[in-house]
Structure formats: structure tokens, C-alpha cells
Amino acid sequence: MKQTLMGNDAIAWGLIHANVDMVSGYPGTPSSEILTVVQQIKHKLNLNVYAEWGTNEKVGFEVAYAGAIAGKRTCATMKQVGLNVASDALMSAAYIGNLGGMLLIAADDPGFHSSQTEQDSRVFAKFARIPVLDPATPQDAYDLTKYGVELSEKFQIPVMLRPVMRVCHAREIIEMDEETNFKPNIGEFKRDVPRWGAVPRKDRFPQGKEQLNRIEVIKEYNWDNLLKSEFDKCEGKNRVLVITSGTGYGFTKETLSDLDLEADVVKVLMPYPLPVEQMRDRFKSYDKVLVVEEPYPCVEEQIASPNVYGKNTNSIHQIDEMSKEEILKAFQNIGFYEGENIYATPPSLDFEVEARPPALCPGCPHRDVYYAITKVFKKKKSIYPSDIGCYTLALAQGAIDSILCMGASVSMASGFSISDPDKTVVATIGDGTFFHSGIAPLINAVYQNHKFILVILDNSTIAMTGRQTTPSRANKDIDIKKIVEGMGIECMEHHYSYEMQDNIDFFREVKKVHADATGPTVVVVREFCILDRERAPEFIPNIFAKVDPELCIACDQCTTIYKCPPMAYNDDGVIEIDPFLCAGCGGCLDVVCPTDAFVQDFDYLKRGN
Amino acid sequence: MKYQIVIAGFGGQGVVFLVKVLAICAGNRNIAFLGTENHGMSQRGGSVSCDIKIGEFTNPVIDKNQADLMIALEKNEGLRNLAFLKLSGTLVTNAKDKDKYPELPFSGFAKIDAFKKAERGEFPIQGLNVYMLGFALVNDKNFPFSVQEVKDAITSMNAKVAEQNIVILDQAMRDAKESK
């Protein structure tokens, strides 16, 4: 059956067609849609499937892994940095293995589109000694999802699928199974303490030996089932061989065709473990072998030989995502192409265009809260550690000093409070990130009496990745305030107000409490997400703003500290509010403008907006 | 057929919607295509550019100097992505009449102040993406799909809002012909 699908949709269908009935994970671009689409298929076809988010990637992985131990076919989904969080579980699971197939999906983001690192999950698979599959297109993603589940069940080890953003978010016509005959495995945990409860050194050492043997067997399997036929297709009349992994294949094929060049091209579907000897044997008939892969030299390092070129020989780009221009340059570097760069920008088209970085949405309560925090806790005397989420965009307001990884705001607040005690440390973290990995460092701060302020911004959704449900909103009302109180400290609570003075007054009170505190001062600010169709309407006052041009003195306060997207200077040098963008939150009417130039636009709705 | 289209705009303008419409057009005619979309950070008003390559391609990204058509939903987002358009290609862009627009070397070029039209209530701003698609249909003489094919795709995307979108598409095409 032909279907137009995005890569992540294709993966979701692949899971269902592989009879996977337990999917767990944590949202993160570019992986988030996979689990959501499984949920949609589940409801559409009325399937009995567990497809739910975990509180973090480690939890997600472990839920799915236990399912696979009990014989189910399972899957854990996450983005590449999420795999760092799940890595502790993965490293051991790679020794112990599983009975039902388990596919670990780690979606990479070459080019840093929405990630803090460009790490290569294939290298992580190699580190963990599990096989990894690298799709080049959504069709590959569908096929390899099914293949990976089978492979995992065959070799009793988790198998990784590593799609990159240009696969997850690519769209094409997919050929998929005609019908969905969903027949999941029956789950039954069979006690096997030496295996599932393997202890060092007695049980883990033999598992380690098995792991080494298994990898050798999978290498052979890779050659016999995937790679040999690829090499056999090469006619050997060309002098250059290009070894590609994932998207490298599609980019290489097009570049060759655009440049009218001929080379043999091998598509590596399983970049680890590689049957190195068999491959090297085939390299002999070529002058040069170029490896095209992203983002790290995973294949290249395994097959290194004197005539193999790639990132480590400085023949192709080492950072940033794939492009045909980079492949063209690599062809030039290895002396395979001597023509012009057909992908160059004509110099006449190099315009300076003002950057348009992502910003907090118009009407987002985070903006007002950060505004209030910087009003009360002055920059010179404060340090503002923050975390991963929408609120990271408050960087533009000058309200954030450090970003590391999920949950780090809290532990870094501890560290800053010790190392620079003269400043007030005001850390911010969202509710999703607090549940994900903010609780353990807060316990640490109470445990060690670290004096800082932690502001938990509770909008009750995982907003940045598409508003997935947070733990607090699903089954029970898991209350952040009670979690904090359970640590034996008070939790101050504030309900975000569109009247800015209320927010400022609250943080003044926080400042007072903090002055007398000996340990952490924790506050939870109850907010909402403006994109949350369920909750936002009850909070938005529909107070639309306009500018009184007589009052605007072009002082830049609103464009530098408040930073609401509809506000911009017009040709007369006066701030104007873009009526298409104003969300009607009323947040700017109070305090924000020193001359009170923002006034309510009473006719806004009457004008048919 | 091989035809590469860049759609440039910013988060919230419905850039991805247009990729989906064009994908359905290709699918309905059983023509292969590969597209790539922005998700995640770009939701928050940041720059969004999506590519769709119609015909036999093996990667979804449009490289520099390759696109046959660029539909820019906003002036600066168009200028930012000019490098992807080949000189024999066509640029259709939304740009305010009062803003200065540079001289460009492309074979095809058309601009319209769609913001002004939306401000005057001639069409709802949420339909800007469809409006610019209609504008492109008239101004790109090599546009790979017929008006009817586009309308069918819009209808199969979301039947509930299709009627309104088709009204916007027709209006944009009329405006485009008038401004020619």
C-alpha cells in the first residue's frame, strides 16, 4: 500500500507492522512524533498497545526493556541527547539482552537544528556494542524499523535505529504492508536470576564474553545479508568507491548525477558492527575510497585503511549537516572532481538579512515571569542558571546565564552558590524538566543546604516539543509543591498574573524570604501554555494592546527586555504592535513601558480579528 | 519531471501546510517526491524553510543554486534563502509595498503586499500560505501542478477548511492576474 508519510510516521507504522505493543520514551526533536503517531494509530485501529511517555529517557528505556525481557516486542524513543540520560540502562542491557525484540530509536540532529550537541548515536551503539541501523529515507526508516525488531529478537539484544532529522522530518510516498494484522507477543516473565539479575563479576564476565562473540556473529550477518550484495552490485570499472551511511547515500547519488561523475556507491544499512576484513578486501580494486556519513566518522574509523578518505583525513566536513556542496568539495579534495562548484552562492545574492531567532510566543507567561525576575534580582548581583525547554528562549531577555543539559539548572545553582556566594543565584526550570531530572539535584541542595532560589515554571505541559502530557496531568494530580514540601522545605506558590506588578510583588517577597534562608528557596509559578488549547482560553484576558505614538519615546525597553514578537519600530521610529501577532495577554500594559505607551486596543476584536 | 521548490517563512505561517499540499499533488499523480520540514524550535516564530523536490530524488534537501521556485511568505525570509534558487528559477514573494526591494537576477519574479491585503480584510491572515500558493500558481509559468490538482489536494488535507482555502486561492490568482 502506498502512503505519503513523514519519516516519523513511517517509523510508527513500522513498529505496528512489526507487532510492537509497548512503546515508551521521552519527547525531543526530531524524535517526538514517533510515539504520538503510535498513539494515533492505536486509537484509529483500536489496538491494545502501551504507548506512553516516561518521565525521562532512562525511565522510558527501562520500561520498554523490561517488556522485552518478558518477551514483548518493545521500543524506546528519544533524541540523541536523551540517549545520554538512558545510557546507564543501555550499557547494562547490552550485556544482559532480551527475549522479545527491543528497538531503541535515537534520533540524531546533525546541524544543531534543535539540540545542544551534534553527537552521533551510531558511535554510542558501538560503545555499547549493539547493532545500529541507519536509514537514508522515510522508506528505509519503515523497512529498518521492522528489520531492527526482528534482528533484536533474533540476537536477543537491543538494536538501535538511528534516523537523522532529515529522515524523521522528510516526507515521501512509502510502500508499506497492505494490511495491519497486529499480533503482539504474549508477555510472560520467566525467572532467570543469573541472567536478569546478573552480578559482577561472576555473571557479568561471561555476559561480556558473550557480547564479544555476539558482535562477531552480527558482523558476519551484516556481510551476508546486507553488505555483500551491495559490494557485488559494484561493477569494479570505477576507480572511486563511496561508502555511505544513512542520508550520505542520497546526497552522494545526487551529487554524482549533478556532476556527471561515475563512482561505485555502497549503502551501509548497519554501520556497526562492520565486517571489516571482507570490506577491506573489496577496497583493493579502487584507487580511493571515500566515506560519506554524519555527523561522526563511525564507519570510517572501523574500516580505516591507507586508501580510505573521510573526516579523519580532512577530506570531508567534520561538523554540520550533510550537503551536496560538502560532497562536491570532498570529491575535489580527493582529486576525483576538478570542475567548478555548482552549488556556490552567486556573490550578488549575499544579502545581509536581519536574523529571526525563535522567541517565546506572544502571550507566553514565561516572558512576564522572567521580566519580573530581572526587575527584582538585578543582573550585576545575580546569576541566572536555566534549563532546557521553551523558557530557554528567555535568553533574548538577558534573563539566562547558563544552559547545560536537562535538570542542570538546579545542580549548577548549587555550584554557583558555593563558588560565588556574594551573588544571588536565581535558577529557572520548567515543570517537565523538573520531573525529568530536577528532583534529585533539589534533594541534594536540601541535603547540603545550598542557598539559592529555584523558580519552577509550571505550565503543565512539555511545550517545546509539541505539548506532550506532563506527569502531573495524566492520572493523578502530581503536585510539584507537595514534592518540594516532601523534602522538608517550604514551597512558595504564585499564580502568574497578566498584571505585571503582581508578579514583581511576588518576587520581592521571594527576595525577602531568601535573605533570611539558610538553604534553597523554592517557588512554583503556576502558568499555562498559550498554545494549550485546553487550558489557555481560561487564562487569556483578551486585552489587546496598541501603542500611543505620542507617548513612545523609542527607549528600546520593550524590544530589549520584554521582547514580545509583535513589537517593532515602524518607519516613523515609533513602536507599533503587529495586530496579527498580538495574543491579547495584556502583559505589556503595566510596568513594561516607562512612559505607558502601551494602551488597550478596545476595537481590536470589533475589527474582525 | 524534476522540480525543486523552497518555501520560506517564519513559524506560525503554515509553511509545512504548503509542503503537505504539494506532496499530495505529487502523490495523486503518482510522481515521486521528497520533502523536508522544520519542526520543534521553529514553531516559536523563528525562520522556517521547507523544501520539496518533485520527481526522482534521493535526498530531501535542496542545495544552493538548485531550486526552480521559491515561495516566500515574508520578504526577509525570501532574501535569506535566495542562494537556493537558480538563476533560471522564479521567486514569488510577499513584501510590503513601502519596503525597498533589491534588484534580483532571476528569470521569474513577482511580489505582492499580501500583508496589506490581509490588513484590509481581503482575506484572513491565517490563509497567507494558501494566498501565496495561488499567487505562485499564476506567476510561475512552469508550476508543476494544475489549479484543479492544487484544489483537490487542499480539499483532501482538511475538508472542513477547504472551502475557505479555495476561496483564498481563487482570490490570490485573480489578484496575481490583475497585478501582472
Short mmCIF file of C-alpha atoms in Angstrom, two decimals, chain A residues 110-548:
data_model
loop_
_atom_site.label_atom_id
_atom_site.label_comp_id
_atom_site.label_asym_id
_atom_site.label_seq_id
_atom_site.Cartn_x
_atom_site.Cartn_y
_atom_site.Cartn_z
CA PRO A 110 23.29 16.92 12.62
CA GLY A 111 23.44 20.65 12.13
CA PHE A 112 22.26 21.52 15.68
CA HIS A 113 18.77 22.40 14.42
CA SER A 114 17.31 21.99 17.90
CA SER A 115 19.92 20.24 20.01
CA GLN A 116 22.77 21.29 22.22
CA THR A 117 25.19 18.72 20.79
CA GLU A 118 25.77 17.08 17.43
CA GLN A 119 26.69 13.70 18.90
CA ASP A 120 26.41 10.56 16.80
CA SER A 121 24.26 7.82 18.29
CA ARG A 122 25.84 5.23 15.98
CA VAL A 123 29.05 5.76 17.92
CA PHE A 124 27.05 5.23 21.11
CA ALA A 125 25.79 1.94 19.73
CA LYS A 126 29.37 0.95 19.00
CA PHE A 127 30.33 1.94 22.55
CA ALA A 128 27.51 -0.21 23.92
CA ARG A 129 28.29 -2.97 21.42
CA ILE A 130 24.80 -3.22 19.99
CA PRO A 131 23.93 -3.22 16.28
CA VAL A 132 22.69 0.05 14.77
CA LEU A 133 20.65 0.67 11.61
CA ASP A 134 20.91 3.95 9.72
CA PRO A 135 18.02 4.80 7.37
CA ALA A 136 18.58 7.13 4.41
CA THR A 137 14.92 7.95 3.73
CA PRO A 138 11.45 7.54 5.31
CA GLN A 139 11.05 4.33 3.26
CA ASP A 140 14.26 2.97 4.77
CA ALA A 141 13.05 4.07 8.18
CA TYR A 142 9.89 2.00 7.78
CA ASP A 143 11.75 -1.05 6.47
CA LEU A 144 14.57 -0.87 9.01
CA THR A 145 12.17 -0.42 11.92
CA LYS A 146 10.63 -3.78 11.10
CA TYR A 147 14.02 -5.29 10.35
CA GLY A 148 15.51 -3.98 13.61
CA VAL A 149 12.78 -5.52 15.75
CA GLU A 150 13.32 -8.90 14.08
CA LEU A 151 17.07 -8.60 14.44
CA SER A 152 16.78 -7.77 18.13
CA GLU A 153 14.63 -10.79 18.73
CA LYS A 154 16.98 -12.99 16.71
CA PHE A 155 20.15 -11.93 18.53
CA GLN A 156 18.43 -11.22 21.87
CA ILE A 157 20.00 -7.81 22.20
CA PRO A 158 18.56 -4.27 21.86
CA VAL A 159 19.01 -2.90 18.34
CA MET A 160 19.31 0.80 17.67
CA LEU A 161 17.59 2.67 14.85
CA ARG A 162 19.37 5.97 14.24
CA PRO A 163 17.35 8.27 11.96
CA VAL A 164 18.66 11.82 11.50
CA MET A 165 16.43 14.89 11.34
CA ARG A 166 16.41 14.77 7.52
CA VAL A 167 14.83 11.32 7.78
CA CYS A 168 12.48 11.95 10.72
CA HIS A 169 11.10 15.11 9.13
CA ALA A 170 11.37 14.12 5.48
CA ARG A 171 8.21 13.23 3.59
CA GLU A 172 7.73 10.85 0.71
CA ILE A 173 5.49 8.11 -0.66
CA ILE A 174 6.08 4.93 1.33
CA GLU A 175 5.37 1.41 0.23
CA MET A 176 4.11 -0.36 3.34
CA ASP A 177 2.26 -3.51 4.33
CA GLU A 178 -1.12 -3.83 2.71
CA GLU A 179 -2.87 -4.78 5.95
CA THR A 180 -2.31 -4.44 9.66
CA ASN A 181 -2.56 -7.89 11.19
CA PHE A 182 -1.47 -6.90 14.63
CA LYS A 183 -0.32 -9.93 16.62
CA PRO A 184 1.86 -8.91 19.56
CA ASN A 185 3.85 -11.40 21.61
CA ILE A 186 2.35 -12.57 24.88
CA GLY A 187 4.24 -11.18 27.83
CA GLU A 188 5.45 -13.66 30.42
CA PHE A 189 8.34 -13.03 32.73
CA LYS A 190 10.44 -16.18 33.10
CA ARG A 191 12.65 -16.17 36.18
CA ASP A 192 16.31 -16.47 35.23
CA VAL A 193 18.25 -14.83 38.03
CA PRO A 194 21.77 -15.46 36.66
CA ARG A 195 20.72 -13.59 33.51
CA TRP A 196 18.25 -10.85 34.58
CA GLY A 197 19.93 -10.36 37.93
CA ALA A 198 23.50 -10.84 36.71
CA VAL A 199 26.04 -9.62 39.26
CA PRO A 200 29.69 -8.73 38.82
CA ARG A 201 31.98 -10.49 38.33
CA LYS A 202 30.52 -13.97 38.34
CA ASP A 203 27.66 -13.42 35.86
CA ARG A 204 28.70 -10.23 34.08
CA PHE A 205 32.06 -11.55 32.94
CA PRO A 206 30.59 -14.40 30.90
CA GLN A 207 27.94 -11.99 29.59
CA GLY A 208 30.78 -9.74 28.47
CA LYS A 209 32.37 -12.65 26.63
CA GLU A 210 29.03 -13.48 25.03
CA GLN A 211 28.72 -9.86 23.99
CA LEU A 212 32.04 -10.03 22.15
CA ASN A 213 31.09 -13.27 20.43
CA ARG A 214 27.68 -11.89 19.50
CA ILE A 215 29.21 -8.87 17.81
CA GLU A 216 31.42 -11.15 15.71
CA VAL A 217 28.38 -13.16 14.65
CA ILE A 218 26.43 -10.00 13.76
CA LYS A 219 29.38 -8.75 11.69
CA GLU A 220 29.11 -11.88 9.56
CA TYR A 221 25.36 -11.49 9.42
CA ASN A 222 25.79 -7.88 8.26
CA TRP A 223 28.09 -9.07 5.45
CA ASP A 224 25.97 -12.00 4.32
CA ASN A 225 22.59 -10.26 4.49
CA LEU A 226 23.21 -6.58 3.89
CA LEU A 227 26.66 -5.64 2.67
CA LYS A 228 27.88 -8.36 0.31
CA SER A 229 25.12 -7.74 -2.21
CA GLU A 230 25.89 -4.02 -2.11
CA PHE A 231 29.53 -4.68 -2.99
CA ASP A 232 28.59 -7.30 -5.58
CA LYS A 233 26.50 -4.66 -7.38
CA CYS A 234 29.64 -2.60 -7.96
CA GLU A 235 31.00 -3.44 -11.38
CA GLY A 236 34.55 -2.55 -10.49
CA LYS A 237 35.18 -0.43 -13.55
CA ASN A 238 35.24 2.75 -11.49
CA ARG A 239 38.34 3.94 -9.66
CA VAL A 240 36.47 5.54 -6.78
CA LEU A 241 34.25 3.83 -4.27
CA VAL A 242 31.96 5.84 -1.97
CA ILE A 243 30.88 4.14 1.23
CA THR A 244 27.76 5.82 2.59
CA SER A 245 25.73 5.51 5.75
CA GLY A 246 22.22 6.95 6.20
CA THR A 247 21.48 10.20 4.39
CA GLY A 248 25.01 10.11 2.93
CA TYR A 249 23.65 7.74 0.29
CA GLY A 250 21.01 10.06 -1.12
CA PHE A 251 23.28 13.09 -1.09
CA THR A 252 26.11 11.17 -2.79
CA LYS A 253 23.89 9.77 -5.55
CA GLU A 254 22.51 13.21 -6.40
CA THR A 255 25.93 14.87 -6.33
CA LEU A 256 27.35 12.26 -8.70
CA SER A 257 24.43 12.74 -11.04
CA ASP A 258 24.58 16.57 -10.88
CA LEU A 259 28.33 16.49 -11.66
CA ASP A 260 28.05 13.74 -14.27
CA LEU A 261 30.56 11.57 -12.43
CA GLU A 262 30.70 7.82 -12.08
CA ALA A 263 31.70 6.05 -8.91
CA ASP A 264 30.64 2.89 -7.17
CA VAL A 265 28.39 3.62 -4.21
CA VAL A 266 27.77 1.27 -1.31
CA LYS A 267 24.92 1.89 1.07
CA VAL A 268 25.70 0.71 4.59
CA LEU A 269 22.44 0.00 6.39
CA MET A 270 24.10 -1.32 9.55
CA PRO A 271 27.10 0.94 10.28
CA TYR A 272 28.05 -1.10 13.34
CA PRO A 273 29.28 -3.81 13.63
CA LEU A 274 31.08 -3.88 10.28
CA PRO A 275 32.74 -6.94 8.70
CA VAL A 276 35.95 -5.00 8.30
CA GLU A 277 38.10 -7.71 6.69
CA GLN A 278 35.60 -8.51 3.93
CA MET A 279 35.14 -4.82 3.22
CA ARG A 280 38.86 -4.04 3.09
CA ASP A 281 39.28 -6.91 0.69
CA ARG A 282 36.97 -5.12 -1.75
CA PHE A 283 38.77 -1.79 -1.34
CA LYS A 284 41.81 -3.23 -3.11
CA SER A 285 40.29 -2.75 -6.55
CA TYR A 286 39.85 1.03 -6.04
CA ASP A 287 42.29 3.92 -6.04
CA LYS A 288 40.31 5.76 -3.44
CA VAL A 289 37.50 5.00 -1.03
CA LEU A 290 35.55 7.98 0.35
CA VAL A 291 33.28 7.62 3.37
CA VAL A 292 30.19 9.87 3.45
CA GLU A 293 28.35 9.77 6.76
CA GLU A 294 27.16 12.12 9.50
CA PRO A 295 27.97 13.50 11.93
CA TYR A 296 30.96 11.48 13.27
CA PRO A 297 33.39 9.17 11.41
CA CYS A 298 31.74 5.99 12.76
CA VAL A 299 32.14 3.83 9.65
CA GLU A 300 35.41 5.48 8.67
CA GLU A 301 37.11 4.62 11.96
CA GLN A 302 36.10 0.99 11.71
CA ILE A 303 37.33 0.49 8.16
CA ALA A 304 40.40 2.76 8.27
CA SER A 305 42.87 1.75 5.52
CA PRO A 306 45.55 3.62 3.56
CA ASN A 307 43.17 4.37 0.65
CA VAL A 308 40.15 5.30 2.80
CA TYR A 309 39.34 9.02 2.97
CA GLY A 310 36.85 10.87 5.12
CA LYS A 311 36.63 13.14 8.15
CA ASN A 312 39.81 11.86 9.77
CA THR A 313 41.86 12.61 6.65
CA ASN A 314 40.27 16.06 6.50
CA SER A 315 38.77 15.21 3.12
CA ILE A 316 35.15 15.98 4.06
CA HIS A 317 33.45 18.31 6.52
CA GLN A 318 33.63 17.30 10.19
CA ILE A 319 30.78 19.32 11.64
CA ASP A 320 27.35 20.47 10.48
CA GLU A 321 24.84 18.52 8.44
CA MET A 322 25.27 16.92 5.06
CA SER A 323 25.03 18.92 1.86
CA LYS A 324 25.83 18.20 -1.74
CA GLU A 325 28.28 21.08 -1.70
CA GLU A 326 30.33 19.35 1.02
CA ILE A 327 30.39 16.15 -1.02
CA LEU A 328 31.46 18.08 -4.11
CA LYS A 329 34.31 19.59 -2.11
CA ALA A 330 35.28 16.15 -0.83
CA PHE A 331 35.39 14.93 -4.44
CA GLN A 332 37.70 17.85 -5.18
CA ASN A 333 39.84 17.10 -2.14
CA ILE A 334 40.48 13.51 -3.16
CA GLY A 335 41.18 14.54 -6.75
CA PHE A 336 38.04 12.96 -8.18
CA TYR A 337 36.43 16.17 -9.48
CA GLU A 338 38.15 19.17 -10.98
CA GLY A 339 35.21 21.23 -12.23
CA GLU A 340 33.54 24.27 -10.70
CA ASN A 341 31.42 24.41 -7.56
CA ILE A 342 27.90 24.30 -8.99
CA TYR A 343 26.43 24.75 -5.53
CA ALA A 344 28.15 28.05 -4.80
CA THR A 345 26.15 31.16 -3.93
CA PRO A 346 26.37 33.82 -6.65
CA PRO A 347 28.02 36.75 -4.82
CA SER A 348 25.25 39.10 -5.97
CA LEU A 349 22.78 37.22 -3.76
CA ASP A 350 24.59 37.64 -0.48
CA PHE A 351 22.23 39.98 1.31
CA GLU A 352 22.55 40.90 4.94
CA VAL A 353 19.20 39.89 6.38
CA GLU A 354 18.22 40.52 9.95
CA ALA A 355 18.23 37.27 11.95
CA ARG A 356 14.89 35.91 13.09
CA PRO A 357 15.69 33.72 16.06
CA PRO A 358 12.90 31.74 17.68
CA ALA A 359 11.22 33.66 20.51
CA LEU A 360 8.78 32.99 23.30
CA CYS A 361 5.29 33.12 21.80
CA PRO A 362 3.26 36.30 22.11
CA GLY A 363 1.20 35.89 25.28
CA CYS A 364 3.59 33.36 26.86
CA PRO A 365 3.62 33.77 30.66
CA HIS A 366 7.33 32.87 30.78
CA ARG A 367 8.17 36.29 29.31
CA ASP A 368 6.41 38.14 32.11
CA VAL A 369 7.89 35.94 34.81
CA TYR A 370 11.43 36.44 33.51
CA TYR A 371 10.76 40.14 33.19
CA ALA A 372 9.71 40.25 36.84
CA ILE A 373 12.72 38.18 37.95
CA THR A 374 15.21 40.52 36.26
CA LYS A 375 13.37 43.54 37.68
CA VAL A 376 13.74 42.26 41.23
CA PHE A 377 17.08 40.44 41.04
CA LYS A 378 19.42 42.85 39.30
CA LYS A 379 21.85 41.47 36.80
CA LYS A 380 25.04 42.69 38.46
CA LYS A 381 24.26 40.94 41.72
CA SER A 382 22.70 37.76 40.34
CA ILE A 383 23.46 34.59 38.44
CA TYR A 384 20.65 33.06 36.37
CA PRO A 385 21.21 29.36 35.60
CA SER A 386 18.45 27.90 33.48
CA ASP A 387 17.46 24.71 31.76
CA ILE A 388 16.19 23.02 28.60
CA GLY A 389 12.72 23.97 27.39
CA CYS A 390 10.78 26.82 25.81
CA TYR A 391 11.90 29.12 28.59
CA THR A 392 15.47 28.81 27.30
CA LEU A 393 14.27 31.42 24.79
CA ALA A 394 14.31 33.96 27.63
CA LEU A 395 18.00 34.21 26.74
CA ALA A 396 16.80 37.01 24.47
CA GLN A 397 15.60 38.91 27.55
CA GLY A 398 19.01 38.66 29.20
CA ALA A 399 17.41 36.54 31.90
CA ILE A 400 19.55 33.42 31.49
CA ASP A 401 23.27 32.96 32.11
CA SER A 402 23.87 29.26 31.69
CA ILE A 403 22.37 26.25 29.91
CA LEU A 404 23.91 22.80 30.12
CA CYS A 405 21.51 19.88 29.91
CA MET A 406 18.19 18.67 31.33
CA GLY A 407 17.96 19.37 35.06
CA ALA A 408 21.34 21.07 35.35
CA SER A 409 19.88 24.42 36.44
CA VAL A 410 19.32 23.10 39.94
CA SER A 411 22.69 21.44 40.50
CA MET A 412 24.51 24.34 38.83
CA ALA A 413 22.66 26.72 41.15
CA SER A 414 24.22 24.70 43.98
CA GLY A 415 27.64 25.02 42.40
CA PHE A 416 27.36 28.76 41.76
CA SER A 417 26.07 29.39 45.27
CA ILE A 418 29.21 27.78 46.69
CA SER A 419 31.69 29.30 44.26
CA ASP A 420 30.35 32.87 44.12
CA PRO A 421 28.44 33.34 47.39
CA ASP A 422 28.17 37.13 47.08
CA LYS A 423 25.65 36.86 44.26
CA THR A 424 22.05 35.76 44.42
CA VAL A 425 21.56 32.66 42.32
CA VAL A 426 18.11 32.54 40.69
CA ALA A 427 17.62 29.32 38.77
CA THR A 428 14.68 28.61 36.49
CA ILE A 429 13.34 25.24 35.35
CA GLY A 430 10.11 24.12 33.70
CA ASP A 431 7.75 21.57 35.22
CA GLY A 432 8.55 18.97 32.56
CA THR A 433 12.29 19.31 33.10
CA PHE A 434 11.82 19.33 36.88
CA PHE A 435 10.04 15.96 36.68
CA HIS A 436 12.64 14.72 34.16
CA SER A 437 15.76 15.40 36.21
CA GLY A 438 15.33 18.35 38.55
CA ILE A 439 14.19 16.48 41.64
CA ALA A 440 17.42 14.65 42.53
CA PRO A 441 19.56 17.84 42.44
CA LEU A 442 17.00 19.66 44.57
CA ILE A 443 17.18 16.90 47.16
CA ASN A 444 20.93 17.37 47.03
CA ALA A 445 20.56 21.11 47.64
CA VAL A 446 18.37 20.49 50.68
CA TYR A 447 20.73 17.74 51.84
CA GLN A 448 23.74 20.07 51.61
CA ASN A 449 21.99 23.34 52.49
CA HIS A 450 22.79 25.24 49.32
CA LYS A 451 21.39 28.74 49.35
CA PHE A 452 19.77 29.78 46.08
CA ILE A 453 16.38 30.47 44.60
CA LEU A 454 14.74 27.92 42.34
CA VAL A 455 11.79 29.08 40.26
CA ILE A 456 9.77 26.21 38.83
CA LEU A 457 7.75 27.46 35.85
CA ASP A 458 4.72 25.17 35.81
CA ASN A 459 2.77 25.42 32.57
CA SER A 460 1.63 21.80 32.92
CA THR A 461 2.82 20.71 29.52
CA ILE A 462 6.00 19.75 27.68
CA ALA A 463 5.65 22.76 25.44
CA MET A 464 8.78 22.92 23.33
CA THR A 465 8.42 19.52 21.73
CA GLY A 466 4.73 19.79 20.91
CA ARG A 467 2.83 19.89 24.21
CA GLN A 468 3.08 16.30 25.33
CA THR A 469 1.32 15.50 28.58
CA THR A 470 3.31 16.02 31.77
CA PRO A 471 3.13 13.52 34.65
CA SER A 472 1.05 15.99 36.66
CA ARG A 473 -1.80 15.99 34.19
CA ALA A 474 -2.40 12.36 33.30
CA ASN A 475 -3.58 10.03 36.06
CA LYS A 476 -3.18 11.77 39.35
CA ASP A 477 -2.53 15.37 40.18
CA ILE A 478 1.18 15.04 40.98
CA ASP A 479 1.78 18.33 42.71
CA ILE A 480 5.19 19.94 42.47
CA LYS A 481 4.51 21.91 45.64
CA LYS A 482 3.97 18.72 47.62
CA ILE A 483 7.08 17.13 46.12
CA VAL A 484 9.11 20.10 47.35
CA GLU A 485 7.39 20.06 50.73
CA GLY A 486 8.20 16.38 50.97
CA MET A 487 11.85 17.40 51.06
CA GLY A 488 11.15 19.20 54.32
CA ILE A 489 11.20 22.73 52.93
CA GLU A 490 8.56 25.29 52.12
CA CYS A 491 7.40 25.87 48.54
CA MET A 492 6.16 29.36 47.76
CA GLU A 493 3.38 29.46 45.19
CA HIS A 494 2.36 32.18 42.77
CA HIS A 495 -0.28 32.25 40.06
CA TYR A 496 1.00 34.10 37.02
CA SER A 497 -0.82 37.36 36.54
CA TYR A 498 -1.12 39.42 33.38
CA GLU A 499 -0.80 42.42 35.65
CA MET A 500 2.95 42.68 35.81
CA GLN A 501 3.05 44.39 39.19
CA ASP A 502 1.60 41.25 40.85
CA ASN A 503 4.49 39.18 39.51
CA ILE A 504 7.04 41.76 40.61
CA ASP A 505 5.49 41.98 44.08
CA PHE A 506 5.69 38.22 44.42
CA PHE A 507 9.39 38.10 43.56
CA ARG A 508 10.06 40.93 46.04
CA GLU A 509 8.54 38.68 48.66
CA VAL A 510 10.73 35.80 47.44
CA LYS A 511 13.76 38.05 47.80
CA LYS A 512 12.86 38.75 51.42
CA VAL A 513 12.37 35.07 52.23
CA HIS A 514 15.65 34.21 50.55
CA ALA A 515 17.52 36.86 52.55
CA ASP A 516 16.73 35.00 55.77
CA ALA A 517 17.06 31.49 54.37
CA THR A 518 19.93 29.12 55.01
CA GLY A 519 19.10 26.64 52.22
CA PRO A 520 17.25 26.70 48.92
CA THR A 521 14.17 28.91 48.47
CA VAL A 522 11.82 27.14 46.09
CA VAL A 523 8.90 28.74 44.31
CA VAL A 524 6.43 27.33 41.85
CA VAL A 525 4.79 29.76 39.44
CA ARG A 526 1.54 28.38 38.04
CA GLU A 527 1.33 29.29 34.38
CA PHE A 528 -0.23 27.99 31.20
CA CYS A 529 1.00 27.49 27.67
CA ILE A 530 -0.55 29.91 25.19
CA LEU A 531 -0.64 27.10 22.61
CA ASP A 532 -2.50 24.81 25.03
CA ARG A 533 -6.00 24.85 23.54
CA GLU A 534 -7.44 23.14 26.57
CA ARG A 535 -6.18 25.49 29.26
CA ALA A 536 -5.11 28.78 27.64
CA PRO A 537 -8.57 30.21 26.91
CA GLU A 538 -9.47 30.34 30.61
CA PHE A 539 -6.39 32.45 31.36
CA ILE A 540 -6.11 34.82 28.39
CA PRO A 541 -7.94 38.06 29.23
CA ASN A 542 -8.28 39.15 25.57
CA ILE A 543 -6.78 42.52 26.36
CA PHE A 544 -5.15 43.56 23.09
CA ALA A 545 -2.55 46.26 23.02
CA LYS A 546 -1.70 49.15 20.75
CA VAL A 547 0.84 51.96 21.02
CA ASP A 548 0.02 55.58 21.71
#
